[in-house]
Short mmCIF file of C-alpha atoms in Angstrom, two decimals:
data_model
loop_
_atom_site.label_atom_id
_atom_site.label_comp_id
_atom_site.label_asym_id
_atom_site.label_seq_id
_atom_site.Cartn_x
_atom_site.Cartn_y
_atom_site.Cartn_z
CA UNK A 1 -1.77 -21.25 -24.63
CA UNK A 2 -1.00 -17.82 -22.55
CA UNK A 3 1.74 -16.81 -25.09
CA UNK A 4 -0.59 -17.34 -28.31
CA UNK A 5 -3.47 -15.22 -26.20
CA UNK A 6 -0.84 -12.56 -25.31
CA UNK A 7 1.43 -12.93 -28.84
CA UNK A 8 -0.69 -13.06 -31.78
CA UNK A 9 2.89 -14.15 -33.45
CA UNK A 10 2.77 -17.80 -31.48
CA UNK A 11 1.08 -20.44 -33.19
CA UNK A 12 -1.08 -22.28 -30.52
CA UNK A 13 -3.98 -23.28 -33.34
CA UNK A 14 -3.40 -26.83 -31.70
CA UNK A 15 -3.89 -26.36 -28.67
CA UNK A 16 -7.69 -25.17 -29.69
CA UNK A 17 -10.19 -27.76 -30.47
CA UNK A 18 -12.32 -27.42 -33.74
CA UNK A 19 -14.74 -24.88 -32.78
CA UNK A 20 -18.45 -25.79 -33.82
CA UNK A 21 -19.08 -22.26 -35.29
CA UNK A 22 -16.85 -19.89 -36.44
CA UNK A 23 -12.80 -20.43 -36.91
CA UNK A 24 -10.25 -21.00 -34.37
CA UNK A 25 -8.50 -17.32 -35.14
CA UNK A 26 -12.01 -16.15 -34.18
CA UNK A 27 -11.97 -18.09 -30.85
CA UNK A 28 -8.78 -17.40 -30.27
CA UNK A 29 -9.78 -13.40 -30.64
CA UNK A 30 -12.53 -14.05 -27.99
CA UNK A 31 -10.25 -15.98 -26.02
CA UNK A 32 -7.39 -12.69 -25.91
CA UNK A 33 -10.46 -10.26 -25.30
CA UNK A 34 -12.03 -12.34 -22.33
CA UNK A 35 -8.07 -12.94 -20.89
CA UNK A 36 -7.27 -9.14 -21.47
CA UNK A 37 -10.58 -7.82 -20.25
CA UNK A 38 -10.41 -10.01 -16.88
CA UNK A 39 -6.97 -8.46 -15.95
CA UNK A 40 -7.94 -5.25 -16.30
CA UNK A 41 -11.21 -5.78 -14.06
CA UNK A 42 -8.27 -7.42 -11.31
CA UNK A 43 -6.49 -3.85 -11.76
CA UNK A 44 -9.36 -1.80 -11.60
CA UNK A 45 -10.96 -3.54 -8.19
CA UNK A 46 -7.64 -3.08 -6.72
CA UNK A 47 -6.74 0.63 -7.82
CA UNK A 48 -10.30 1.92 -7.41
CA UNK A 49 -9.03 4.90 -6.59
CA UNK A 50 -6.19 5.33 -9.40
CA UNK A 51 -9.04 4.27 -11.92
CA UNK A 52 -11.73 7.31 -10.89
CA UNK A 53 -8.63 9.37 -10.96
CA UNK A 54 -7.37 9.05 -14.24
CA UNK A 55 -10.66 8.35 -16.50
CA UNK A 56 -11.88 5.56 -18.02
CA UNK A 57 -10.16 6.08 -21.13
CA UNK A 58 -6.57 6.53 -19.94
CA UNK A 59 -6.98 3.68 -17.48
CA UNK A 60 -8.14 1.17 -20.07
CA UNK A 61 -4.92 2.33 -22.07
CA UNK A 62 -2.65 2.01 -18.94
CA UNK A 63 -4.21 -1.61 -18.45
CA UNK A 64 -3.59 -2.58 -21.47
CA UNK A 65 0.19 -1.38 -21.15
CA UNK A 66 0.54 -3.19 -17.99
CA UNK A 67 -1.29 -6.15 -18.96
CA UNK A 68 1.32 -6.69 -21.76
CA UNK A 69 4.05 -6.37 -19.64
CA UNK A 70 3.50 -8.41 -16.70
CA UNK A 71 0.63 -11.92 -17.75
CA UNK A 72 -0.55 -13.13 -14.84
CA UNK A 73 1.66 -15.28 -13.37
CA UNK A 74 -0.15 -16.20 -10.12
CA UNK A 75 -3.07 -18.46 -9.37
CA UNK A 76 -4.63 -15.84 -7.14
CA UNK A 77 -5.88 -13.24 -8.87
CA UNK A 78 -5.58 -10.82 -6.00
CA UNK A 79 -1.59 -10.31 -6.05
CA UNK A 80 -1.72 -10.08 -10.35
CA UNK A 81 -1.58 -5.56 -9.69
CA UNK A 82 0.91 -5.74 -7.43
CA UNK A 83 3.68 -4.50 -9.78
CA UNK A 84 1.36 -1.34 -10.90
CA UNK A 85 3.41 1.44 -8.53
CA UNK A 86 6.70 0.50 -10.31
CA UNK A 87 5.26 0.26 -13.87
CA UNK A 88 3.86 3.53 -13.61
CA UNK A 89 6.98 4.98 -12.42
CA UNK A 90 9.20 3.59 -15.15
CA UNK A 91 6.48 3.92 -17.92
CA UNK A 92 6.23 6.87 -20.30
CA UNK A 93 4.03 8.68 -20.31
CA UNK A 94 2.66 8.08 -17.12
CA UNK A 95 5.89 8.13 -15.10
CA UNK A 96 5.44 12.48 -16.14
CA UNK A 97 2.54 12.02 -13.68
CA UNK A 98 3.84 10.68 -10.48
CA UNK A 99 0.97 11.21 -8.51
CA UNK A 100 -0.56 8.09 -10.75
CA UNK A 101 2.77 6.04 -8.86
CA UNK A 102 2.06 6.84 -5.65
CA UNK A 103 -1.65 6.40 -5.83
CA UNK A 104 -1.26 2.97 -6.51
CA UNK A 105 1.66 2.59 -4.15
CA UNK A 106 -0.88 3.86 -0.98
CA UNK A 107 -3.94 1.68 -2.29
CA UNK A 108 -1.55 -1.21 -2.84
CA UNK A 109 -0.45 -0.38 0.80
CA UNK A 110 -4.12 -0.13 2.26
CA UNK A 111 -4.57 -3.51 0.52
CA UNK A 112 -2.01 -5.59 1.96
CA UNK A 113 -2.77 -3.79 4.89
CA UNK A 114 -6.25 -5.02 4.90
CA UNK A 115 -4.77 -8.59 4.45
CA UNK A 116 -2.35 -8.71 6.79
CA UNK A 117 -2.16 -11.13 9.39
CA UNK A 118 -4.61 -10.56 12.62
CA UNK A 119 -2.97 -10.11 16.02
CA UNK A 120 -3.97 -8.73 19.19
CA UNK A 121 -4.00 -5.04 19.87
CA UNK A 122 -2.71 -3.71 23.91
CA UNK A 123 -4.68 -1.20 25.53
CA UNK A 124 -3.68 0.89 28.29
CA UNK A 125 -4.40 -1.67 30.72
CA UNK A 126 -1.49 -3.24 29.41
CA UNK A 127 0.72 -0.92 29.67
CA UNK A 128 -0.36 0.58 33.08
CA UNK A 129 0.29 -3.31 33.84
CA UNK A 130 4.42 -2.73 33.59
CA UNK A 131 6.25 -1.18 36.57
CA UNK A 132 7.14 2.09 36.33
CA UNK A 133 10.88 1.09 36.86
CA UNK A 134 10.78 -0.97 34.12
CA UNK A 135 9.02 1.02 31.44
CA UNK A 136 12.68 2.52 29.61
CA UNK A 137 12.96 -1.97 29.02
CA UNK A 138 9.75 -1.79 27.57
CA UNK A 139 9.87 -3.22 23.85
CA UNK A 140 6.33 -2.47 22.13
CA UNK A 141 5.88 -5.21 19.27
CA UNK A 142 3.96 -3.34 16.19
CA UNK A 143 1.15 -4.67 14.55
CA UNK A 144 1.81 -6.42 11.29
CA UNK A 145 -0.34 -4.47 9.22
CA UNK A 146 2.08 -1.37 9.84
CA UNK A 147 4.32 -0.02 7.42
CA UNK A 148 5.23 3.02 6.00
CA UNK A 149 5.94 4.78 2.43
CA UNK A 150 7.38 7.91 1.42
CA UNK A 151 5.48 10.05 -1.07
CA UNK A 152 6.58 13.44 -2.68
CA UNK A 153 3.35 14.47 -3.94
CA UNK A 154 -0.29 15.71 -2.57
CA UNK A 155 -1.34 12.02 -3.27
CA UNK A 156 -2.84 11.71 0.71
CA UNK A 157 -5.16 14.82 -0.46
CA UNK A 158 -5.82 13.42 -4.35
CA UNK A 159 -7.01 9.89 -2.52
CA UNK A 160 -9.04 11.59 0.58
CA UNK A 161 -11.11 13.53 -2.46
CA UNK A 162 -12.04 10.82 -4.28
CA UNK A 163 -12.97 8.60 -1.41
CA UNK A 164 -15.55 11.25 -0.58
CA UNK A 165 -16.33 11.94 -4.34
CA UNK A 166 -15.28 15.14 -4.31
CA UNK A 167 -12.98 16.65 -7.24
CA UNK A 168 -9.08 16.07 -6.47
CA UNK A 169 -6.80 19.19 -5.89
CA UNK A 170 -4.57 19.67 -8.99
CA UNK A 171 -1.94 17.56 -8.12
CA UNK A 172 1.66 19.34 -6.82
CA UNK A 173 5.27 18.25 -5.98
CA UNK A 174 5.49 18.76 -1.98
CA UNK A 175 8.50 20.85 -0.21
CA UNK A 176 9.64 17.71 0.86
CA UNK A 177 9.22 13.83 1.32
CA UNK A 178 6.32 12.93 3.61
CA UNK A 179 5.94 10.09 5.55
CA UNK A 180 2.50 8.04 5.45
CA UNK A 181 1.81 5.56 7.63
CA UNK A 182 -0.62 2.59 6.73
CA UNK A 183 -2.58 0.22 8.74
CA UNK A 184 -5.47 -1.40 10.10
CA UNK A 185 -7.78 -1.16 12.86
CA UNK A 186 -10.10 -3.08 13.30
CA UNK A 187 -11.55 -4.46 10.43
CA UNK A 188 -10.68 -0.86 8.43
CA UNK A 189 -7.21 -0.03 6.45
CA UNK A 190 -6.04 3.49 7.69
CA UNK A 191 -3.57 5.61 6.61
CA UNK A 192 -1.92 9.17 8.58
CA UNK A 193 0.93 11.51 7.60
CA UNK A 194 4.02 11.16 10.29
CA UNK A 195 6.45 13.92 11.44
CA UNK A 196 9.94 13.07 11.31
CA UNK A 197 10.36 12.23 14.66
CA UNK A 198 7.50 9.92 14.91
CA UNK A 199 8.41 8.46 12.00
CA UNK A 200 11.81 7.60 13.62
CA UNK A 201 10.27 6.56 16.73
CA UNK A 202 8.18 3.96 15.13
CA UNK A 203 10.59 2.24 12.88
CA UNK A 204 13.05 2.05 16.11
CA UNK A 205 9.91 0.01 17.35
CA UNK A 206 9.50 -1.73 14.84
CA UNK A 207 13.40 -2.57 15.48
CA UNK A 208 12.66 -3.81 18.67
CA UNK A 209 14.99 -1.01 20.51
CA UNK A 210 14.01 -0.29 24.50
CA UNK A 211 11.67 2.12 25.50
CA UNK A 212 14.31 3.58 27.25
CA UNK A 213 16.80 4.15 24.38
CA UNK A 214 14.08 5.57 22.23
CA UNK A 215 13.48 8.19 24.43
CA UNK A 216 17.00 9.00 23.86
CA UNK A 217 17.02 9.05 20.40
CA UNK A 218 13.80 11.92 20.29
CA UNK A 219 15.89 13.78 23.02
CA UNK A 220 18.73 14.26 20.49
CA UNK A 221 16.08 15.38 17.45
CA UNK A 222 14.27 18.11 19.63
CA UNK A 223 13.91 19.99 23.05
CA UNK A 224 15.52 17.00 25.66
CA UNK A 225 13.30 18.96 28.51
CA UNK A 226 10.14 17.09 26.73
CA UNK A 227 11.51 14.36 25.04
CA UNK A 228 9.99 12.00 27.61
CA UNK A 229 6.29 13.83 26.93
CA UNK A 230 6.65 13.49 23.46
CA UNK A 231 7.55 9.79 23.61
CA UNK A 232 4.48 9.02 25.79
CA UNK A 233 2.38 10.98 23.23
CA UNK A 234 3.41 8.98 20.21
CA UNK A 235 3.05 5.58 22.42
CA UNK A 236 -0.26 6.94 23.50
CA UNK A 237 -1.43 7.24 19.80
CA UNK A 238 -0.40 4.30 18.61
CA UNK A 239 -2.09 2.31 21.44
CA UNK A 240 -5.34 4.56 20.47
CA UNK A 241 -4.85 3.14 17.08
CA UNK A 242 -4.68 -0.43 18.01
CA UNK A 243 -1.09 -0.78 16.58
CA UNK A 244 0.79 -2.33 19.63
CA UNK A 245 0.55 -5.94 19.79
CA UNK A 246 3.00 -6.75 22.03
CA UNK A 247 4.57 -4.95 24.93
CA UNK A 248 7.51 -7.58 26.80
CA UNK A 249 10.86 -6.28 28.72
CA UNK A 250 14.15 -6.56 27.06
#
């Protein structure tokens, strides 16, 4: 039934019962507008963002594009976008545009984010809890909703904008990759830019490495006089933003 709905080619006339009005080519026309048009609401709920962004017009014609590359092929309706990032970087003429990518990469990353499994966030109490001579085997557990993705456009500033429903900046390659990191607090997805170093710091986390060993590693990317103040101020942060779940000794 899909492939006569999505092929006009495939015969699936008997697969539709005798239709009390009309023919079955006509029912079968309402049945490939109603299929189509249902998709495209999935994409457009998801990409909210991507959709105010590009215009009504050119997102119904991207839609339509994506919807005849990828049927659904899940029974929940809420993964049937997820391939959007990748089709608009591979698809002409869209892939010109990669800001339209990377939109839909960060709102696909703010909506797994979103749905990410719940655990429980440390505070300072917590940490104030291990000894001092134990802090450098301090491992600090990150919360699942964490990731991060790299962008190479203004895409942070283009989604900020329309969130507020302000006009977007014209959109611009930047000097060099960014990091963004994505998350949730609370019951809110968040996103922030990293620095290099942080961003290390955080996937070496995420790796499980000691407190201890981390330091190291930021004493080798900047001043090793301060390394120690700038590890505490990145481990500060992140328990600010309720992104430790764990803290245990290696």
């Amino acid at each position: 039934m899909l492939k006569g709905i999505m092929h006009p080619g495939h015969n699936i006339d008997p697969l539709i019962k005798n239709p009390a009005r009309d023919t079955k080519d006509v029912m079968l026309g309402v049945y490939r507008y109603a299929y189509v048009s249902r998709l495209r609401e999935f994409l457009a709920n998801d990409h909210e963002k991507l959709s105010c962004y590009m215009g009504e017009a050119a997102f119904a014609t991207m839609s339509k594009a994506y919807v005849a590359k990828y049927p659904s092929d899940q029974p929940n309706a809420r993964w049937y976008s997820r391939h959007l990032p990748e089709f608009l970087a591979a698809t002409p003429p869209f892939k010109k545009s990669p800001e339209l990518a990377e939109l839909a990469l960060l709102e696909r990353a703010l909506n797994d984010a979103f749905d990410a499994p719940e655990a429980a966030h440390k505070t300072f109490d917590d940490l104030a809890a291990v000894p001092p001579e134990d802090i450098a085997q301090a491992q600090f557990a990150i919360h699942p909703s964490a990731r991060c993705i790299t962008v190479v456009t203004n895409v942070t500033g283009l989604w900020s904008s329309l969130r507020c429903g302000e006009q977007p900046p014209s959109p611009y390659r930047l000097d060099e990759p960014q990091e963004v990191l994505i998350w949730r607090q609370g019951s809110s997805s968040r996103f922030r830019l990293l620095g290099k170093e942080e961003s290390m710091t955080l996937a070496k986390a995420q790796e499980g490495l000691p407190f201890g060993v981390i330091c190291e590693m930021i004493a080798m990317m900047d001043d090793p006089d301060t390394a120690a103040i700038r590890a505490a101020t990145y481990l500060r942060g992140w328990i600010e933003a309720e992104l430790i779940s764990d803290i245990r000794l290696a």
